[in-house]
């Protein structure tokens, strides 16, 4: 699968760089999550996170434009070595959500390309498996694993998916 190939590419990338900065994107129309991690090898030296919010009362084209514009600013300011995007999935019960996620993911990939950055799409199950050892981990388990990796107990949280 493409996701497995991207995960192997990411692992090789991190091992091959002394210093690295990765921007991770959790695409969402109401809130697109952004995480920035920098470090050496597999050691994290610094991180930050946030969200790009859009309003339901705004037309779709303007919401996508806002996400694109903010991502262009972030990518230009941060100059990461790699952009990781959560791969799009669709639930049978909510097919329109999958289409919307695809539109937002396209905007993310376009912003990465326009700023000359490499981007990979990672299936959520692979990210969960890598971070928690369980591809079906809950949001709480995932948050706890990330906090352990970053050496944080509790604090601010940002979620792009309710």
PDB file of N, CA and C in Angstrom, residues 47 143-157:
ATOM      1  N   UNK A  47       8.683  21.426  19.828  1.00  0.00           N
ATOM      2  CA  UNK A  47       7.420  21.200  19.142  1.00  0.00           C
ATOM      3  C   UNK A  47       6.485  22.374  19.379  1.00  0.00           C
ATOM      4  N   UNK A 143      -3.221  10.523  22.468  1.00  0.00           N
ATOM      5  CA  UNK A 143      -2.758  11.722  23.171  1.00  0.00           C
ATOM      6  C   UNK A 143      -1.755  11.352  24.264  1.00  0.00           C
ATOM      7  N   UNK A 144      -2.048  10.305  25.032  1.00  0.00           N
ATOM      8  CA  UNK A 144      -1.134   9.886  26.102  1.00  0.00           C
ATOM      9  C   UNK A 144       0.225   9.473  25.532  1.00  0.00           C
ATOM     10  N   UNK A 145       0.230   8.758  24.420  1.00  0.00           N
ATOM     11  CA  UNK A 145       1.487   8.328  23.802  1.00  0.00           C
ATOM     12  C   UNK A 145       2.300   9.519  23.313  1.00  0.00           C
ATOM     13  N   UNK A 146       1.628  10.483  22.687  1.00  0.00           N
ATOM     14  CA  UNK A 146       2.329  11.679  22.187  1.00  0.00           C
ATOM     15  C   UNK A 146       2.874  12.481  23.365  1.00  0.00           C
ATOM     16  N   UNK A 147       2.097  12.626  24.426  1.00  0.00           N
ATOM     17  CA  UNK A 147       2.568  13.362  25.609  1.00  0.00           C
ATOM     18  C   UNK A 147       3.808  12.690  26.205  1.00  0.00           C
ATOM     19  N   UNK A 148       3.816  11.361  26.265  1.00  0.00           N
ATOM     20  CA  UNK A 148       4.995  10.637  26.765  1.00  0.00           C
ATOM     21  C   UNK A 148       6.207  10.935  25.897  1.00  0.00           C
ATOM     22  N   UNK A 149       6.034  10.868  24.580  1.00  0.00           N
ATOM     23  CA  UNK A 149       7.143  11.130  23.660  1.00  0.00           C
ATOM     24  C   UNK A 149       7.693  12.538  23.805  1.00  0.00           C
ATOM     25  N   UNK A 150       6.808  13.494  24.089  1.00  0.00           N
ATOM     26  CA  UNK A 150       7.212  14.892  24.203  1.00  0.00           C
ATOM     27  C   UNK A 150       7.601  15.285  25.626  1.00  0.00           C
ATOM     28  N   UNK A 151       7.443  14.352  26.570  1.00  0.00           N
ATOM     29  CA  UNK A 151       7.790  14.641  27.956  1.00  0.00           C
ATOM     30  C   UNK A 151       6.831  15.597  28.631  1.00  0.00           C
ATOM     31  N   UNK A 152       5.562  15.556  28.259  1.00  0.00           N
ATOM     32  CA  UNK A 152       4.542  16.446  28.815  1.00  0.00           C
ATOM     33  C   UNK A 152       3.524  15.639  29.598  1.00  0.00           C
ATOM     34  N   UNK A 153       3.053  16.235  30.701  1.00  0.00           N
ATOM     35  CA  UNK A 153       2.000  15.574  31.481  1.00  0.00           C
ATOM     36  C   UNK A 153       0.630  15.951  30.948  1.00  0.00           C
ATOM     37  N   UNK A 154       0.156  17.133  31.305  1.00  0.00           N
ATOM     38  CA  UNK A 154      -1.125  17.635  30.826  1.00  0.00           C
ATOM     39  C   UNK A 154      -0.908  19.048  30.350  1.00  0.00           C
ATOM     40  N   UNK A 155      -1.875  19.626  29.715  1.00  0.00           N
ATOM     41  CA  UNK A 155      -1.724  21.000  29.274  1.00  0.00           C
ATOM     42  C   UNK A 155      -2.716  21.312  28.180  1.00  0.00           C
ATOM     43  N   UNK A 156      -2.359  22.267  27.350  1.00  0.00           N
ATOM     44  CA  UNK A 156      -3.240  22.659  26.245  1.00  0.00           C
ATOM     45  C   UNK A 156      -3.404  21.494  25.291  1.00  0.00           C
ATOM     46  N   UNK A 157      -4.601  21.379  24.760  1.00  0.00           N
ATOM     47  CA  UNK A 157      -4.841  20.393  23.719  1.00  0.00           C
ATOM     48  C   UNK A 157      -5.542  21.074  22.571  1.00  0.00           C
TER      49      UNK A 157
END
